[in-house]
Short mmCIF file of C-alpha atoms and ligand atoms in Angstrom, two decimals:
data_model
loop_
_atom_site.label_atom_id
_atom_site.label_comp_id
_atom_site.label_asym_id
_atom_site.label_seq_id
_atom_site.Cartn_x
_atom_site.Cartn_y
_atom_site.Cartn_z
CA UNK A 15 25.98 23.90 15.51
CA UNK A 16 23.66 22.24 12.86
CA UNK A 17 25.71 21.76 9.41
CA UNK A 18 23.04 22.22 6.32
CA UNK A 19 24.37 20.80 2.90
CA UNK A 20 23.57 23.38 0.25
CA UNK A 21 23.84 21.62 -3.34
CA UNK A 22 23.53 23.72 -6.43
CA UNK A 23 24.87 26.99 -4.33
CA UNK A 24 27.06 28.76 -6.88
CA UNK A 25 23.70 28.48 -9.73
CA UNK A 26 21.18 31.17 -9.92
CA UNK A 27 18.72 29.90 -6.91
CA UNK A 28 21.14 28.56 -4.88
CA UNK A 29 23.47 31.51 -4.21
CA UNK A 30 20.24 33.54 -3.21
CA UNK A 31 19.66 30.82 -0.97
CA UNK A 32 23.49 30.39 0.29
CA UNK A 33 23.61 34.04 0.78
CA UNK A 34 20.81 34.14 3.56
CA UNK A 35 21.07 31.17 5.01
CA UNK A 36 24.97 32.38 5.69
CA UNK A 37 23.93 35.86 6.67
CA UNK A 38 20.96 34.82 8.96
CA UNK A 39 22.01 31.54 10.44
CA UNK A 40 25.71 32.44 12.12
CA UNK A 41 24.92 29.33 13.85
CA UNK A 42 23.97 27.28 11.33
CA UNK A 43 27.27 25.79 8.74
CA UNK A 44 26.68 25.96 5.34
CA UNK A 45 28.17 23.63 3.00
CA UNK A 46 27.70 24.77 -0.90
CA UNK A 47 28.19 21.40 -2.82
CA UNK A 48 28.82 22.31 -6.38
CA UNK A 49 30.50 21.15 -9.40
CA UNK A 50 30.72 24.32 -10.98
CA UNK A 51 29.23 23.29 -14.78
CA UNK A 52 28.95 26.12 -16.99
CA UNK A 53 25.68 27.53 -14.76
CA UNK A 54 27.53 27.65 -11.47
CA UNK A 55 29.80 30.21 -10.58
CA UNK A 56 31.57 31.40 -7.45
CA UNK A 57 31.68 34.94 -8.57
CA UNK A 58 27.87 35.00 -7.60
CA UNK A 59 29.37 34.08 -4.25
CA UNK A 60 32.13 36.76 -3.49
CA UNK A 61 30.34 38.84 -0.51
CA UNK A 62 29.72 35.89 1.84
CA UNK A 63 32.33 33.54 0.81
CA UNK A 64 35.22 34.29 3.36
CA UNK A 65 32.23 34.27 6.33
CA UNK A 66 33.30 31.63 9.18
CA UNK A 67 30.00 30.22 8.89
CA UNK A 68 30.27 28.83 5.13
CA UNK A 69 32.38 26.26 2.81
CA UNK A 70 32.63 25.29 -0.91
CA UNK A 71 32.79 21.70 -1.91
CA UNK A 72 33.45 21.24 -5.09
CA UNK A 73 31.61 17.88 -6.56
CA UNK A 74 29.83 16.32 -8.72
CA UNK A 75 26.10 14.53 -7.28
CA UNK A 76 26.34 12.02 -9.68
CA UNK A 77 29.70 10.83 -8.29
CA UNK A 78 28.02 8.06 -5.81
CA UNK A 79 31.20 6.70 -4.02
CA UNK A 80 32.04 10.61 -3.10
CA UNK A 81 28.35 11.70 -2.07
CA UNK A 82 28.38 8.64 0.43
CA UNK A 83 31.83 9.75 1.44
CA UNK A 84 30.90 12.93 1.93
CA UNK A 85 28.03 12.74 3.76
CA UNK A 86 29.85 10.06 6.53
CA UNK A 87 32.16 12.58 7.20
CA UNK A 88 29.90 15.40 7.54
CA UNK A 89 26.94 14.27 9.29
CA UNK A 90 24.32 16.62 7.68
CA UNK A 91 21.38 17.65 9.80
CA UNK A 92 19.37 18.54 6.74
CA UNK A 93 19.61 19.41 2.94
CA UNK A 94 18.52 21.74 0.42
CA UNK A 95 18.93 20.62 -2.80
CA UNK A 96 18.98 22.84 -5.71
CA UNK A 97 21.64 21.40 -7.98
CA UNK A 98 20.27 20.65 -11.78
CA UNK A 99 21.01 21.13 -14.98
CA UNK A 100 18.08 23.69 -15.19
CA UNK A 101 17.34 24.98 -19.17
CA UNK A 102 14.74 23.76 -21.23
CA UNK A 103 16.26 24.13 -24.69
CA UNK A 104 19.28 22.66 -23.25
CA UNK A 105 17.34 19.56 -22.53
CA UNK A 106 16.15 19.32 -25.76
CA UNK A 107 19.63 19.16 -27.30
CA UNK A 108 21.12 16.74 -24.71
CA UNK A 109 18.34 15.27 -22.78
CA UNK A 110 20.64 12.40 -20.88
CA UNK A 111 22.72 14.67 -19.05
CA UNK A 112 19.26 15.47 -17.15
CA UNK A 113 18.97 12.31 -16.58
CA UNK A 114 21.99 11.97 -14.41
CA UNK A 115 21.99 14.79 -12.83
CA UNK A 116 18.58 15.75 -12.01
CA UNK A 117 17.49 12.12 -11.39
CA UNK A 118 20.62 9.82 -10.72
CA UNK A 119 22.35 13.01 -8.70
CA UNK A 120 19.13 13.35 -6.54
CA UNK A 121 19.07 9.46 -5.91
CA UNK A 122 22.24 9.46 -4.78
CA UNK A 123 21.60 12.13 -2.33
CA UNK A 124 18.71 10.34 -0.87
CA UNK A 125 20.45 7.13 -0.91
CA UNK A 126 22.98 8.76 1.46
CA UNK A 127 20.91 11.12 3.79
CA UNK A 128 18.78 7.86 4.43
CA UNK A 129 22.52 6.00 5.27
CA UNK A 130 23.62 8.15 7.20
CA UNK A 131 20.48 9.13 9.04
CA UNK A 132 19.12 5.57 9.11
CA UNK A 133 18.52 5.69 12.99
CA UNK A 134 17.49 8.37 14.05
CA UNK A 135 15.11 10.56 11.80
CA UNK A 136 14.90 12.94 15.13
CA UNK A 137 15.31 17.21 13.50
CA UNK A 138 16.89 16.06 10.23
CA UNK A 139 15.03 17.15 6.99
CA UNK A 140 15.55 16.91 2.94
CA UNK A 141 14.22 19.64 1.05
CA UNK A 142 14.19 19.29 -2.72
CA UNK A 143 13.65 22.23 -4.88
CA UNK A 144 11.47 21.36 -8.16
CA UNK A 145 9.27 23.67 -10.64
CA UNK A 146 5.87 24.05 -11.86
CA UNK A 147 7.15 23.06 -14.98
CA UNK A 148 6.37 19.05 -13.69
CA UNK A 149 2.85 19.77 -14.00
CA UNK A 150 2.47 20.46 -17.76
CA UNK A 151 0.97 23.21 -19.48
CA UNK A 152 -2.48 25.41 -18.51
CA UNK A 153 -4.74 26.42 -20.84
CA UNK A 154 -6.37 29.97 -20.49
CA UNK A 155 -7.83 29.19 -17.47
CA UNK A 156 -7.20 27.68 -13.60
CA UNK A 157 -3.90 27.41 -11.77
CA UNK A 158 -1.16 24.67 -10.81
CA UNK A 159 -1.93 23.55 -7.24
CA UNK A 160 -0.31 21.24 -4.97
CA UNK A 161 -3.26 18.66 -6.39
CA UNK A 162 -2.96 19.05 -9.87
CA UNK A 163 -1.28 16.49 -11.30
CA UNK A 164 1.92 16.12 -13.12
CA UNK A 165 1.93 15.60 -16.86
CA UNK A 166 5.94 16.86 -17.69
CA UNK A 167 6.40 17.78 -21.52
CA UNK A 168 10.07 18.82 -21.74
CA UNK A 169 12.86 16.23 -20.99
CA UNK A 170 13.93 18.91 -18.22
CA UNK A 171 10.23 18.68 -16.44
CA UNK A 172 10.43 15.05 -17.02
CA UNK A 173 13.62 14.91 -15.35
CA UNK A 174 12.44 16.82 -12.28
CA UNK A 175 9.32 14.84 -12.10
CA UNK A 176 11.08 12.05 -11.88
CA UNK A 177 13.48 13.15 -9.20
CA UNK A 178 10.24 14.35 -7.31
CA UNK A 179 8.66 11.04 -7.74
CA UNK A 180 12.18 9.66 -5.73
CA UNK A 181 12.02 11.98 -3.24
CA UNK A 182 8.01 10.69 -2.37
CA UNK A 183 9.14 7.44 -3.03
CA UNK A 184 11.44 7.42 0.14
CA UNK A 185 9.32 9.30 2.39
CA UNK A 186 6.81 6.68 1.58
CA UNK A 187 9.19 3.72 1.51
CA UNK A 188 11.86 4.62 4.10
CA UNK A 189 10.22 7.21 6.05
CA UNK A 190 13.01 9.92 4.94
CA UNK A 191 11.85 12.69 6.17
CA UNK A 192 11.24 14.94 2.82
CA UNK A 193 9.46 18.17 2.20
CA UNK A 194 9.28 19.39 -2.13
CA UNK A 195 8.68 23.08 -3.38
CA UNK A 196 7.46 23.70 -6.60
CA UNK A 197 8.32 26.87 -7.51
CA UNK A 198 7.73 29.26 -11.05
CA UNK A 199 9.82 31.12 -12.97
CA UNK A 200 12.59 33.27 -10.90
CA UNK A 201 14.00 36.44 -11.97
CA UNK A 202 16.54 38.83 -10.63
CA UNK A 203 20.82 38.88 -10.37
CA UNK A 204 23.25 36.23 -10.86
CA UNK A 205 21.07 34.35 -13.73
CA UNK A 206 22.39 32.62 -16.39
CA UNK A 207 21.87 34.62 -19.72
CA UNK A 208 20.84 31.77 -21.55
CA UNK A 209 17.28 31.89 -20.06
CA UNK A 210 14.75 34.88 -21.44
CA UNK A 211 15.28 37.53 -19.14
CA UNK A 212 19.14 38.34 -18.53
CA UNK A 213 19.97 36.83 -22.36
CA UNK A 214 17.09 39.85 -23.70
CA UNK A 215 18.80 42.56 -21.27
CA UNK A 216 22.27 41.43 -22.46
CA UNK A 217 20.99 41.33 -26.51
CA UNK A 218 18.83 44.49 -25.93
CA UNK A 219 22.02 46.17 -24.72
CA UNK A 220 24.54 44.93 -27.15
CA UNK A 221 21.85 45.69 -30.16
CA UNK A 222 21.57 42.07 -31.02
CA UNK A 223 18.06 40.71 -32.01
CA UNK A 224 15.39 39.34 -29.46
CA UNK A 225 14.71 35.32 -30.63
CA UNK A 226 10.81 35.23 -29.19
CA UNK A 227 9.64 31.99 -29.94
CA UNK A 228 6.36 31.26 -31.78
CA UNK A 229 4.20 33.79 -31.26
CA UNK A 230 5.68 35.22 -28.26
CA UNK A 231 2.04 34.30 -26.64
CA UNK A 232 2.86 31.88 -24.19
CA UNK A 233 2.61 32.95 -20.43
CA UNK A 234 4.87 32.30 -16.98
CA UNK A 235 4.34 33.21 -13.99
CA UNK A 236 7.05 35.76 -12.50
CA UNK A 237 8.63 35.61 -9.13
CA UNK A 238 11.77 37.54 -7.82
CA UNK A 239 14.07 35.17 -6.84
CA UNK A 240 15.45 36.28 -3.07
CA UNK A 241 11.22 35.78 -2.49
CA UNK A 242 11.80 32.61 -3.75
CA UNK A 243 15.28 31.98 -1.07
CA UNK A 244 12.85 33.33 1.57
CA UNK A 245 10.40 30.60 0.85
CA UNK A 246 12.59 28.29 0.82
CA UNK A 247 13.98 29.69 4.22
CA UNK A 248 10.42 29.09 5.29
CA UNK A 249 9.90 25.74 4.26
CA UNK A 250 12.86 24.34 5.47
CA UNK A 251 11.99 25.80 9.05
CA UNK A 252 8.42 24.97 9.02
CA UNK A 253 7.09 23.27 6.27
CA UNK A 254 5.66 19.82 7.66
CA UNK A 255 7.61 16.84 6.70
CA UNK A 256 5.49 15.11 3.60
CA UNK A 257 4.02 18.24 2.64
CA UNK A 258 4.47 19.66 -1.11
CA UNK A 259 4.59 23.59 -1.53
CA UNK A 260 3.75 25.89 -4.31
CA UNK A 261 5.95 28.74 -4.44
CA UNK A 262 4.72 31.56 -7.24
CA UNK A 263 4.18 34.79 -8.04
CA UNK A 264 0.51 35.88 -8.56
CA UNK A 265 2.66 37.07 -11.60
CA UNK A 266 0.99 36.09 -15.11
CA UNK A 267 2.89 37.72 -18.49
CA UNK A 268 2.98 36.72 -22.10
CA UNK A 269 6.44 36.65 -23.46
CA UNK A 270 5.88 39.22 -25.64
CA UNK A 271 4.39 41.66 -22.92
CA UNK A 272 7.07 41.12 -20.93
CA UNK A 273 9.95 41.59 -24.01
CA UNK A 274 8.37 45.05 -24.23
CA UNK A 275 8.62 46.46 -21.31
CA UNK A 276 11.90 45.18 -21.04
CA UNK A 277 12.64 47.26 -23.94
CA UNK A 278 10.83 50.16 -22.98
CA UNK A 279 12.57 50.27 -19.51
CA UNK A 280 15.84 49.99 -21.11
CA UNK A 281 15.48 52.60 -23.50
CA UNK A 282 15.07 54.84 -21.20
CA UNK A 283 18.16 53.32 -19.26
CA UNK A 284 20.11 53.33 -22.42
CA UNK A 285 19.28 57.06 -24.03
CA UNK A 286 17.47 55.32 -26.71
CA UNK A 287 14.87 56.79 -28.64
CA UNK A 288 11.44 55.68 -27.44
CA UNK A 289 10.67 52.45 -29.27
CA UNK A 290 14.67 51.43 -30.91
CA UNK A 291 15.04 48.37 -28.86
CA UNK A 292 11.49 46.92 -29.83
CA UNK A 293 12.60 47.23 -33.08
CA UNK A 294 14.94 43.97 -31.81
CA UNK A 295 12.25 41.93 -31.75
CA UNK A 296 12.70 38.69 -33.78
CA UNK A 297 9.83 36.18 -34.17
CA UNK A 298 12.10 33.17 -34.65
CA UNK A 299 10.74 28.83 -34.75
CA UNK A 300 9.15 28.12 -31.61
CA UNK A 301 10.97 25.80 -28.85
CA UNK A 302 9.64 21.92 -29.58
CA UNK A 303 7.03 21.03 -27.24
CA UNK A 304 6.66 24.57 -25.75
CA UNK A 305 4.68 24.44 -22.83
CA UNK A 306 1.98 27.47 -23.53
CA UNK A 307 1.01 28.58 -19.64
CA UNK A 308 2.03 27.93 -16.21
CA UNK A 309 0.24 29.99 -13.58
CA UNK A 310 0.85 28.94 -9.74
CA UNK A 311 -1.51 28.82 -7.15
CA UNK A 312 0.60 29.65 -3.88
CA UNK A 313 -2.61 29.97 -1.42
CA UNK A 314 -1.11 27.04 0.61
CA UNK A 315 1.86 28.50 1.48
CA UNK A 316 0.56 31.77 2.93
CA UNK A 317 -2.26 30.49 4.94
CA UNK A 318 -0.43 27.74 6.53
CA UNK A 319 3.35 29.19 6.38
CA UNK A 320 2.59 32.83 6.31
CA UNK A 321 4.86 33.23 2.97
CA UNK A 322 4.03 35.62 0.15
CA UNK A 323 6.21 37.66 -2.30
CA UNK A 324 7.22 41.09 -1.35
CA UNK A 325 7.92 42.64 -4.65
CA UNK A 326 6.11 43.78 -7.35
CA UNK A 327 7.00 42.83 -10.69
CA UNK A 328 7.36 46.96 -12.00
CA UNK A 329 10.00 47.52 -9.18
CA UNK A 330 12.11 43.88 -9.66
CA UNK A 331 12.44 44.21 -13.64
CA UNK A 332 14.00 47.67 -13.04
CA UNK A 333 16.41 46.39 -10.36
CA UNK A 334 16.68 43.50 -12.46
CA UNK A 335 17.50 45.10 -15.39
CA UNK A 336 19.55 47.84 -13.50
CA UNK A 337 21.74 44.99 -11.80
CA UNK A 338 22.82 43.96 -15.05
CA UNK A 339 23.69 46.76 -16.17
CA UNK A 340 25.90 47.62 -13.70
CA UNK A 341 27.49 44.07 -13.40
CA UNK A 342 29.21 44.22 -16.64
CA UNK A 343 31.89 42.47 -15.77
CA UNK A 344 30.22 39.90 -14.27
CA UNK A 345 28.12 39.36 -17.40
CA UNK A 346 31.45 39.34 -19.54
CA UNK A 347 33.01 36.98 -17.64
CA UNK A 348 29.99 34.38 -17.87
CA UNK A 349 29.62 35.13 -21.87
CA UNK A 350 33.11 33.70 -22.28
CA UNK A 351 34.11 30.28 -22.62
CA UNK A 352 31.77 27.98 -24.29
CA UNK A 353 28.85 30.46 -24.29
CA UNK A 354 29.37 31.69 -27.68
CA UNK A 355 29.35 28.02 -28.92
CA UNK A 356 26.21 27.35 -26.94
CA UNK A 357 24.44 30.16 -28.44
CA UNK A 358 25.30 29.99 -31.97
CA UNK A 359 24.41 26.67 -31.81
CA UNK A 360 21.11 26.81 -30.49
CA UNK A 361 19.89 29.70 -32.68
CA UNK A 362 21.44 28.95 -35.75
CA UNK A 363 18.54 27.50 -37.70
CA UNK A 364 16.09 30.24 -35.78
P1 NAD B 404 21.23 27.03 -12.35
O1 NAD B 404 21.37 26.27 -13.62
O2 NAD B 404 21.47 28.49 -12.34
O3 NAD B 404 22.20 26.41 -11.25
C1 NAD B 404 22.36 25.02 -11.07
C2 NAD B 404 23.59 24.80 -10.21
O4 NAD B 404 23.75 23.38 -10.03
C3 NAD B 404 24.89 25.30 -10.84
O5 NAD B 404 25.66 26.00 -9.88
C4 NAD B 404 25.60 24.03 -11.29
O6 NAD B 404 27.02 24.14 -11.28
C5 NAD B 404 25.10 23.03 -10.25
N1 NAD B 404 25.16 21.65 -10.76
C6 NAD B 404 24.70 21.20 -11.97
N2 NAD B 404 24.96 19.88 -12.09
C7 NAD B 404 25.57 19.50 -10.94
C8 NAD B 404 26.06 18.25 -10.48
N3 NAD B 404 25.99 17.14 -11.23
N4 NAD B 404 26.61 18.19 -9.24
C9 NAD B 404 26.69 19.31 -8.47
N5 NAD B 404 26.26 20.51 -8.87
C10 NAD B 404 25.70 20.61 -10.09
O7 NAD B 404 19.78 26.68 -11.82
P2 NAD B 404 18.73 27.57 -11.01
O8 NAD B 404 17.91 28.33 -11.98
O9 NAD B 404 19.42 28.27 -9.91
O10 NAD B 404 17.80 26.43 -10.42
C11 NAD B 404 18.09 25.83 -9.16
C12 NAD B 404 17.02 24.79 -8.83
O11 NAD B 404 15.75 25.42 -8.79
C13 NAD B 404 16.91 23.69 -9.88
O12 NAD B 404 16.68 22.47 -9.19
C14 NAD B 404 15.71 24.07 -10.72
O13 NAD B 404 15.08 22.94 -11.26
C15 NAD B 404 14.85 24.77 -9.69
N6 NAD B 404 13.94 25.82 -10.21
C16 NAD B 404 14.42 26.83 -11.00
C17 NAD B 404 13.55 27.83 -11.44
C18 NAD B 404 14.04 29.00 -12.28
O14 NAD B 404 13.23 29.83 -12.70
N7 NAD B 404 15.33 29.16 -12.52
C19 NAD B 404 12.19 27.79 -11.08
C20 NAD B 404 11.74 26.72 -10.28
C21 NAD B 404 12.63 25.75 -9.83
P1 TYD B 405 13.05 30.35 -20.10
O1 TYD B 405 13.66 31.52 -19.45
O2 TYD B 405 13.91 29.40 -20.87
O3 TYD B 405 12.22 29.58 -18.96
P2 TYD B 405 11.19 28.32 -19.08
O4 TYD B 405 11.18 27.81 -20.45
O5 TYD B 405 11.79 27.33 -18.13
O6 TYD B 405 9.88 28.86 -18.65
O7 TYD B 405 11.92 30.85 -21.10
C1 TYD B 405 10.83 31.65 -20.65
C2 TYD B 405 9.89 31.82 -21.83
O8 TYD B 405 10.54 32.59 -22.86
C3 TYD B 405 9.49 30.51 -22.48
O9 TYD B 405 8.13 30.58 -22.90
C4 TYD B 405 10.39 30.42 -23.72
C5 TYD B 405 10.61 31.86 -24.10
N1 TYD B 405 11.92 32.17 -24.74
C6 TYD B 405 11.97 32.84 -25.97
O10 TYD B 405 10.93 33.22 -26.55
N2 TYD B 405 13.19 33.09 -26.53
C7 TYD B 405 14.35 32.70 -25.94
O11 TYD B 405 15.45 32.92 -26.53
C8 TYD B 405 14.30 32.02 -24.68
C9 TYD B 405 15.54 31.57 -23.97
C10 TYD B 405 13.04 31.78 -24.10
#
């Protein structure tokens, strides 16, 4: 039986991930590493999480003396490692906790896969998850490929640059065997509403305004995220050790395109007269150092993996928004705690 270490697994990504890796791989055993900050959350986890074939660790990556420990004991035969602190504006109001956990938390990890492993290389693999975010901003034209090189703007894409940078570093200097995705913007269940699309359906639905920054013009590239888990399902299998990936879309919308239909969808959802929940829309200080267009080019992964995303956009935003809607309680119970503080904080002078 192989044992795969899972970090990040009760975030956004990473539950996708957990959630067919555990259904698919009965012989596989999944260990879901997490510390549970306020993104993580075993609620997203509650279908698969008495299965024989999975565990929850609960731990922190930055915690060196228990990653070692944790590793000698349980022998990985690979990792996927998703863990992060993973919003932008967050990173802009406390930029060092990115710094330990997306770089010192990914350097510990390597630090002990390449311990333990040191011998014998033989079927073992680290996969580390990154974004397109590393390679900077597009202007109207071309598309991020696995060339293109990285020029990080935000102290979040710094921060996964850097931890990308690492994770080359010991395949280079150690011969670790590595593989890197770099993947777009995900959407679909189990997201944080602090990032645009579950905090609009939550403020469209609770008549609260829509913050679009600047001129709601700048553009990301769309992917539903259980495409993304079966890329990553992909990769780990047979992407070639070395190799970087670009995992997107073919999705392209400006914010403000997007923030539309949104609210056209849902007033239909709602009962709403046709046009209320535009009527949301707030044009409110644009993020510092926004980032203007990311577009992926994911050619490479279908032609040599066979990988490309099954969903269009029209049918994800409505199960999207639909799953939300329906997971009230779900959405309650993440709102509580410190999110209030979090998000009067961050859009108080907006
Ligand atoms: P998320 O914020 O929803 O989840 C992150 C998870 O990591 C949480 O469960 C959290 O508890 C856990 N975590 C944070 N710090 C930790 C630490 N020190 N030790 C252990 N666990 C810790 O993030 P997400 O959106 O699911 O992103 C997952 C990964 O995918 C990240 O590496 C991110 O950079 C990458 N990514 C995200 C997107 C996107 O659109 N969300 C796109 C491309 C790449
Ligand atoms: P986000 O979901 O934070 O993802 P990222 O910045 O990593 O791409 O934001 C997506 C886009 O939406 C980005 O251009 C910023 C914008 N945005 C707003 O206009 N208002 C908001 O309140 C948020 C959270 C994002």
């Amino acid at each position: 039986m192989k044992t795969i270490l899972i970090t990040g697994g009760a975030g956004f990504i990473g539950s996708h991930v957990i959630r067919l890796f555990v259904n698919k791989y009965p012989d596989y055993k999944i260990v879901n590493l997490d510390k549970l900050t306020y993104a993580g959350n075993l609620n997203n986890l509650k279908d698969i999480e008495n299965m024989p074939n999975y565990e929850f660790v609960k731990g922190d990556i930055v915690d060196e003396k228990f990653i070692q420990e944790l590793f000698e004991e349980r022998q990985f035969d690979g990792v996927i490692h998703l863990a992060a602190e993973s919003h932008v504006d967050r990173s802009i109001s406390n930029p060092t906790e990115f710094v330990f956990t997306n770089v010192i938390g990914t350097v510990n990890l390597l630090n002990s896969a390449k311990h333990v492993w040191k011998d014998n290389f033989d079927g073992k693999k680290f996969y580390h998850i990154s974004t397109d975010e590393v390679y900077g901003s597009l202007g109207d034209e071309g598309m991020f490929t696995e060339e293109t090189g990285y020029d990080p703007h935000s102290p979040y894409s710094a921060s996964k640059a850097s931890s990308d940078h690492f994770v080359r570093a010991y395949l280079d200097t150690f011969g670790l065997p590595t593989v890197i995705s770099n993947c777009s913007n995900n959407y679909g269940s189990f997201q944080f509403p602090e990032k645009l699309i579950p905090l609009f359906i939550h403020n469209i639905k609770n008549n609260k305004p829509l913050p679009v920054y600047g001129k709601g013009e700048n553009i990301r590239d769309w992917l539903w995220v259980a495409d993304h888990a079966r890329a990553i399902d992909t990769i780990y299998h047979d992407g070639k050790i070395g190799e970087t990936y670009n995992i997107g879309g073919f999705n392209e919308w400006t914010n403000i395109a997007l923030i539309k239909v949104m609210c056209q969808k849902m007033d239909e959802k709602l009962g709403r007269e046709k046009g209320k929940s535009e009527k949301l829309i707030t044009y409110v200080k644009d993020r510092a150092g926004h980032d203007l267009r990311y577009a992926i080019d994911a050619t490479k992964i279908k032609n040599e993996l066979g990988w490309e995303p099954s969903l269009q956009f029209e049918e994800g935003i409505e199960k999207t928004i639909d799953w939300y809607l329906e997971n009230e309680e779900w959405l309650d119970n993440v709102t509580s705690g410190d999110y209030q503080k979090y998000y009067n904080e961050q859009y108080k002078e907006r």
